[in-house]
Amino acid sequence: MILNSFLLFRNFVNANLNKVLILSVLIGLFVPGIEYVPEAYVPYILGAMVFFLCAKISIKEIQDLPIKEALLFYVLRFIAFPLVLYFLASLVVPQFAIGILLIALMPVGLTTPALVGTLYGSVALAFVLAIVSSLLAPFVIPFMFLLVGDSTNIQIANLSYTLFAVIFIPSLLYITLIKIRPTSSIIIKEQSSFLSILLLGAIISVVIAKQKAVFFSDFMPIAHAAFFCSVLFFSMYLFGWFYYRKNNPSRVIAYTLSSGASNNALAISLALLYFPPDIIFFVIVSQLSWVLAIPIFNMARQYFLKIAY
């Protein structure tokens, strides 16, 4: 009885990513007490996701990765494209220009490879893009703000330690475990998507709960900021979708999500530490657009893949 209930629940979660993400937002907004969950727990949840994600990566897939293609994607998406967005925003909505630049500069989200895996994309490609963009972020982000005339003092050592703890330690634990118990990789792989979705939902609920005061404040400023956040994320997803036009849907999904599902939690942290209140407000509102963009992409991807291929 218990086993059957678990299997039904697991199948529901695996087949209903959109519903789980939207439910996570609602839980964060309306369930009391979640806002008291310590923020320090979020990196541990991310680390657990990376651990389960490792089961979806094969050696052959890593060997077949298009390195030059991925590097070109990084340069265009995380250096050139943010500058284009910043200068366009400076002309249209100058009050949001710095916030738009900050969000566009964020590396590939640490949860993105898990999302790519649940949507049958290339996990290895998304994982490599997440690692490379995250490791370069402490150097690229300050440089870009200096380039546009707005400096910030990002603590490279702290950021690097967090990235190391969240990405490399879980990966090493997974590699060690499968060397000691090779059969454990089969069990982990079977539960990987299910647990990754649940852990992502937990992160979303905690982040939304800690910012619920913003979402229940004056409606018009939120609506104004939310509109431009939605345009921003739409353009980021669109960039990834059109970057890769070869007959390989798994890579299309990986590039699209790697472009759009950036590390927005990092943007919020940096905004709180280094930027004025108006930018903090914009970046916090963007979290809702970040969450809603994923189920929208999930609904649209099958239709557009059929058209493209």
Short mmCIF file of C-alpha atoms in Angstrom, two decimals:
data_model
loop_
_atom_site.label_atom_id
_atom_site.label_comp_id
_atom_site.label_asym_id
_atom_site.label_seq_id
_atom_site.Cartn_x
_atom_site.Cartn_y
_atom_site.Cartn_z
CA MET A 1 0.00 0.00 0.00
CA ILE A 2 2.73 2.46 1.00
CA LEU A 3 4.87 1.44 -1.98
CA ASN A 4 1.96 1.89 -4.41
CA SER A 5 1.21 5.34 -2.96
CA PHE A 6 4.86 6.34 -3.34
CA LEU A 7 4.97 5.14 -6.96
CA LEU A 8 1.79 7.05 -7.77
CA PHE A 9 3.19 10.20 -6.17
CA ARG A 10 6.54 9.81 -7.96
CA ASN A 11 4.83 9.31 -11.33
CA PHE A 12 2.65 12.37 -10.72
CA VAL A 13 5.67 14.55 -9.87
CA ASN A 14 7.68 13.32 -12.88
CA ALA A 15 4.76 13.95 -15.25
CA ASN A 16 3.65 17.31 -13.83
CA LEU A 17 6.65 19.62 -13.53
CA ASN A 18 4.48 22.68 -14.26
CA LYS A 19 1.99 21.89 -11.51
CA VAL A 20 4.75 21.21 -8.97
CA LEU A 21 6.49 24.54 -9.71
CA ILE A 22 3.26 26.56 -9.53
CA LEU A 23 2.25 24.74 -6.33
CA SER A 24 5.69 25.58 -4.89
CA VAL A 25 5.03 29.28 -5.52
CA LEU A 26 1.63 29.08 -3.85
CA ILE A 27 3.10 27.24 -0.85
CA GLY A 28 5.77 29.92 -0.50
CA LEU A 29 3.18 32.69 -0.66
CA PHE A 30 0.45 31.29 1.57
CA VAL A 31 1.81 28.58 3.89
CA PRO A 32 2.99 30.22 7.12
CA GLY A 33 6.34 29.41 8.71
CA ILE A 34 8.36 28.65 5.56
CA GLU A 35 9.90 32.12 5.68
CA TYR A 36 11.67 31.09 8.88
CA VAL A 37 13.65 28.34 7.15
CA PRO A 38 17.31 29.50 7.37
CA GLU A 39 18.72 30.75 4.08
CA ALA A 40 21.85 28.70 4.82
CA TYR A 41 19.83 25.55 4.02
CA VAL A 42 19.37 26.52 0.36
CA PRO A 43 22.96 25.64 -0.72
CA TYR A 44 22.55 22.22 0.91
CA ILE A 45 19.38 21.62 -1.11
CA LEU A 46 21.21 22.73 -4.28
CA GLY A 47 24.05 20.38 -3.41
CA ALA A 48 21.61 17.47 -3.04
CA MET A 49 20.19 18.28 -6.48
CA VAL A 50 23.67 18.23 -8.02
CA PHE A 51 24.30 14.83 -6.37
CA PHE A 52 21.22 13.24 -7.95
CA LEU A 53 21.90 15.06 -11.21
CA CYS A 54 25.26 13.29 -11.58
CA ALA A 55 23.43 10.02 -12.26
CA LYS A 56 22.09 11.50 -15.53
CA ILE A 57 25.55 12.25 -16.95
CA SER A 58 27.36 9.67 -19.08
CA ILE A 59 31.07 9.67 -19.95
CA LYS A 60 30.25 9.32 -23.64
CA GLU A 61 28.00 12.38 -23.54
CA ILE A 62 30.81 14.44 -21.98
CA GLN A 63 33.28 13.21 -24.60
CA ASP A 64 30.88 14.20 -27.37
CA LEU A 65 30.35 17.74 -26.07
CA PRO A 66 30.93 20.49 -28.68
CA ILE A 67 33.49 22.55 -26.76
CA LYS A 68 33.92 25.36 -29.33
CA GLU A 69 30.17 25.66 -29.77
CA ALA A 70 29.62 25.84 -26.00
CA LEU A 71 32.38 28.44 -25.54
CA LEU A 72 30.93 30.59 -28.30
CA PHE A 73 27.54 30.33 -26.60
CA TYR A 74 29.09 31.52 -23.32
CA VAL A 75 30.78 34.55 -24.93
CA LEU A 76 27.68 35.60 -26.86
CA ARG A 77 25.13 34.91 -24.13
CA PHE A 78 26.96 36.00 -20.96
CA ILE A 79 29.14 38.85 -22.27
CA ALA A 80 27.76 40.32 -25.51
CA PHE A 81 24.02 39.79 -25.00
CA PRO A 82 23.85 41.40 -21.51
CA LEU A 83 25.50 44.54 -22.90
CA VAL A 84 22.93 44.70 -25.72
CA LEU A 85 20.09 44.32 -23.20
CA TYR A 86 21.61 46.97 -20.92
CA PHE A 87 21.93 49.60 -23.64
CA LEU A 88 18.42 48.89 -24.95
CA ALA A 89 17.03 49.14 -21.40
CA SER A 90 18.92 52.42 -20.88
CA LEU A 91 16.89 53.88 -23.73
CA VAL A 92 13.49 52.42 -22.78
CA VAL A 93 13.47 51.89 -18.99
CA PRO A 94 16.64 53.46 -17.56
CA GLN A 95 15.44 52.89 -13.96
CA PHE A 96 15.62 49.12 -14.57
CA ALA A 97 18.77 49.05 -16.75
CA ILE A 98 21.18 48.03 -13.97
CA GLY A 99 18.77 45.38 -12.69
CA ILE A 100 18.37 43.97 -16.20
CA LEU A 101 22.14 43.87 -16.65
CA LEU A 102 22.58 42.14 -13.28
CA ILE A 103 20.03 39.40 -14.10
CA ALA A 104 21.36 38.89 -17.64
CA LEU A 105 24.91 38.46 -16.31
CA MET A 106 23.97 35.69 -13.90
CA PRO A 107 25.56 32.31 -14.66
CA VAL A 108 23.55 29.25 -15.60
CA GLY A 109 21.47 28.29 -12.58
CA LEU A 110 22.71 25.38 -10.48
CA THR A 111 19.19 23.95 -10.73
CA THR A 112 19.18 24.22 -14.54
CA PRO A 113 20.87 20.87 -15.32
CA ALA A 114 18.20 19.18 -13.20
CA LEU A 115 15.50 20.99 -15.21
CA VAL A 116 17.21 19.99 -18.46
CA GLY A 117 17.24 16.38 -17.29
CA THR A 118 13.53 16.37 -16.47
CA LEU A 119 12.78 17.78 -19.95
CA TYR A 120 14.99 15.22 -21.76
CA GLY A 121 17.74 17.66 -22.69
CA SER A 122 21.52 17.19 -22.64
CA VAL A 123 22.36 17.21 -18.92
CA ALA A 124 26.11 17.02 -19.58
CA LEU A 125 26.03 20.15 -21.76
CA ALA A 126 23.93 22.07 -19.22
CA PHE A 127 26.17 20.89 -16.38
CA VAL A 128 29.35 22.06 -18.17
CA LEU A 129 27.75 25.42 -19.01
CA ALA A 130 26.68 25.82 -15.37
CA ILE A 131 30.19 25.07 -14.07
CA VAL A 132 32.03 27.27 -16.60
CA SER A 133 29.68 30.25 -16.26
CA SER A 134 29.68 29.97 -12.45
CA LEU A 135 33.46 29.79 -12.17
CA LEU A 136 33.90 32.80 -14.46
CA ALA A 137 31.11 34.83 -12.86
CA PRO A 138 33.23 36.34 -10.01
CA PHE A 139 35.55 37.84 -12.63
CA VAL A 140 33.14 38.65 -15.48
CA ILE A 141 30.38 40.33 -13.45
CA PRO A 142 32.53 43.03 -11.75
CA PHE A 143 34.30 43.71 -15.05
CA MET A 144 31.01 44.22 -16.87
CA PHE A 145 29.75 46.71 -14.29
CA LEU A 146 33.05 48.58 -14.54
CA LEU A 147 32.63 48.56 -18.32
CA VAL A 148 29.23 50.27 -18.13
CA GLY A 149 30.41 52.66 -15.42
CA ASP A 150 28.85 51.04 -12.34
CA SER A 151 31.28 49.25 -10.03
CA THR A 152 30.51 46.71 -7.34
CA ASN A 153 32.61 44.84 -4.83
CA ILE A 154 31.74 41.17 -5.19
CA GLN A 155 33.48 38.97 -2.64
CA ILE A 156 35.20 36.51 -4.95
CA ALA A 157 36.45 34.22 -2.19
CA ASN A 158 33.00 33.73 -0.62
CA LEU A 159 31.31 33.21 -3.98
CA SER A 160 33.98 30.73 -5.10
CA TYR A 161 33.65 28.76 -1.86
CA THR A 162 29.87 28.50 -2.26
CA LEU A 163 30.21 27.33 -5.86
CA PHE A 164 32.85 24.76 -4.86
CA ALA A 165 30.70 23.44 -2.01
CA VAL A 166 27.53 23.22 -4.11
CA ILE A 167 29.00 21.76 -7.32
CA PHE A 168 32.22 19.87 -6.66
CA ILE A 169 31.63 18.29 -3.25
CA PRO A 170 28.34 16.56 -4.24
CA SER A 171 29.97 15.40 -7.51
CA LEU A 172 32.92 13.91 -5.63
CA LEU A 173 30.55 12.22 -3.19
CA TYR A 174 28.64 10.66 -6.08
CA ILE A 175 31.81 9.43 -7.81
CA THR A 176 33.08 7.98 -4.52
CA LEU A 177 29.77 6.23 -3.83
CA ILE A 178 29.52 4.52 -7.23
CA LYS A 179 33.13 3.34 -6.93
CA ILE A 180 32.34 1.74 -3.57
CA ARG A 181 28.83 0.56 -4.56
CA PRO A 182 28.53 0.50 -8.38
CA THR A 183 24.91 -0.72 -8.26
CA SER A 184 23.87 2.40 -6.33
CA SER A 185 24.04 4.45 -9.55
CA ILE A 186 21.02 2.53 -10.89
CA ILE A 187 18.93 3.32 -7.80
CA ILE A 188 19.96 6.99 -7.81
CA LYS A 189 19.23 7.32 -11.53
CA GLU A 190 15.72 5.89 -11.06
CA GLN A 191 14.90 8.52 -8.44
CA SER A 192 16.92 11.39 -9.95
CA SER A 193 14.15 13.29 -11.77
CA PHE A 194 11.62 12.81 -8.98
CA LEU A 195 13.93 14.04 -6.21
CA SER A 196 15.37 16.88 -8.33
CA ILE A 197 11.87 18.26 -8.98
CA LEU A 198 10.94 18.04 -5.29
CA LEU A 199 14.17 19.74 -4.22
CA LEU A 200 13.68 22.49 -6.81
CA GLY A 201 10.16 23.00 -5.49
CA ALA A 202 11.52 23.29 -1.96
CA ILE A 203 14.02 25.97 -3.04
CA ILE A 204 11.32 27.96 -4.83
CA SER A 205 8.99 27.80 -1.81
CA VAL A 206 11.70 29.04 0.55
CA VAL A 207 12.85 31.88 -1.75
CA ILE A 208 9.27 33.04 -2.46
CA ALA A 209 8.32 32.80 1.23
CA LYS A 210 11.23 35.03 2.25
CA GLN A 211 10.11 37.66 -0.27
CA LYS A 212 6.32 37.41 0.14
CA ALA A 213 6.14 40.91 1.63
CA VAL A 214 7.25 42.29 -1.74
CA PHE A 215 4.52 40.41 -3.62
CA PHE A 216 1.80 41.65 -1.27
CA SER A 217 2.84 45.31 -1.52
CA ASP A 218 1.53 48.02 -3.93
CA PHE A 219 0.30 46.35 -7.14
CA MET A 220 1.24 48.91 -9.84
CA PRO A 221 5.02 49.04 -9.19
CA ILE A 222 5.03 45.23 -9.08
CA ALA A 223 3.07 44.98 -12.34
CA HIS A 224 5.43 47.47 -14.03
CA ALA A 225 8.55 45.62 -12.91
CA ALA A 226 7.00 42.19 -13.62
CA PHE A 227 6.22 43.18 -17.22
CA PHE A 228 9.82 44.11 -18.00
CA CYS A 229 11.10 41.07 -16.10
CA SER A 230 8.89 38.90 -18.31
CA VAL A 231 10.22 40.59 -21.45
CA LEU A 232 13.77 40.06 -20.17
CA PHE A 233 13.34 36.34 -19.52
CA PHE A 234 11.49 35.86 -22.81
CA SER A 235 14.43 37.40 -24.68
CA MET A 236 16.90 35.22 -22.75
CA TYR A 237 15.01 32.02 -23.61
CA LEU A 238 14.63 33.16 -27.21
CA PHE A 239 18.39 33.72 -27.49
CA GLY A 240 19.12 30.15 -26.36
CA TRP A 241 16.45 28.70 -28.66
CA PHE A 242 17.81 30.39 -31.78
CA TYR A 243 21.48 29.88 -30.94
CA TYR A 244 21.48 26.20 -31.89
CA ARG A 245 19.56 25.25 -35.04
CA LYS A 246 20.86 21.73 -35.78
CA ASN A 247 18.79 18.55 -35.60
CA ASN A 248 19.50 17.73 -31.98
CA PRO A 249 16.52 18.53 -29.72
CA SER A 250 18.39 17.59 -26.52
CA ARG A 251 20.97 20.32 -27.15
CA VAL A 252 18.28 22.84 -28.13
CA ILE A 253 16.63 22.26 -24.73
CA ALA A 254 19.99 22.52 -22.94
CA TYR A 255 20.98 25.80 -24.62
CA THR A 256 17.52 27.33 -24.19
CA LEU A 257 17.24 26.55 -20.48
CA SER A 258 20.89 27.46 -19.88
CA SER A 259 20.19 30.85 -21.41
CA GLY A 260 16.89 31.52 -19.65
CA ALA A 261 17.00 29.68 -16.33
CA SER A 262 19.92 31.63 -14.88
CA ASN A 263 21.02 31.73 -11.24
CA ASN A 264 18.42 34.22 -10.07
CA ALA A 265 19.02 33.39 -6.41
CA LEU A 266 22.55 34.71 -6.87
CA ALA A 267 21.17 37.89 -8.45
CA ILE A 268 18.96 38.45 -5.39
CA SER A 269 21.90 37.90 -3.03
CA LEU A 270 24.13 40.34 -4.93
CA ALA A 271 21.34 42.91 -5.14
CA LEU A 272 20.81 42.76 -1.37
CA LEU A 273 24.54 43.19 -0.73
CA TYR A 274 25.63 45.75 -3.31
CA PHE A 275 22.73 47.61 -4.96
CA PRO A 276 20.17 50.32 -4.06
CA PRO A 277 16.55 49.56 -3.01
CA ASP A 278 15.00 50.11 -6.47
CA ILE A 279 17.30 47.48 -7.99
CA ILE A 280 16.65 45.09 -5.09
CA PHE A 281 12.91 45.47 -5.68
CA PHE A 282 13.26 44.76 -9.42
CA VAL A 283 15.43 41.68 -8.89
CA ILE A 284 13.11 40.24 -6.23
CA VAL A 285 10.08 40.68 -8.51
CA SER A 286 12.04 38.90 -11.25
CA GLN A 287 11.98 35.71 -9.17
CA LEU A 288 8.29 35.23 -10.00
CA SER A 289 9.00 35.63 -13.73
CA TRP A 290 11.88 33.14 -13.39
CA VAL A 291 9.57 30.53 -11.89
CA LEU A 292 6.66 31.03 -14.30
CA ALA A 293 8.93 31.00 -17.37
CA ILE A 294 9.85 27.34 -16.76
CA PRO A 295 6.35 25.83 -17.05
CA ILE A 296 5.62 28.13 -20.01
CA PHE A 297 8.73 26.83 -21.77
CA ASN A 298 7.78 23.27 -20.83
CA MET A 299 4.36 23.70 -22.45
CA ALA A 300 5.78 25.36 -25.58
CA ARG A 301 8.82 23.16 -26.22
CA GLN A 302 6.99 20.11 -27.65
CA TYR A 303 5.04 22.26 -30.09
CA PHE A 304 8.09 24.16 -31.34
CA LEU A 305 10.27 21.05 -31.51
CA LYS A 306 7.66 19.45 -33.80
CA ILE A 307 7.75 22.51 -36.04
CA ALA A 308 11.55 22.71 -36.09
CA TYR A 309 12.21 19.00 -36.57
#
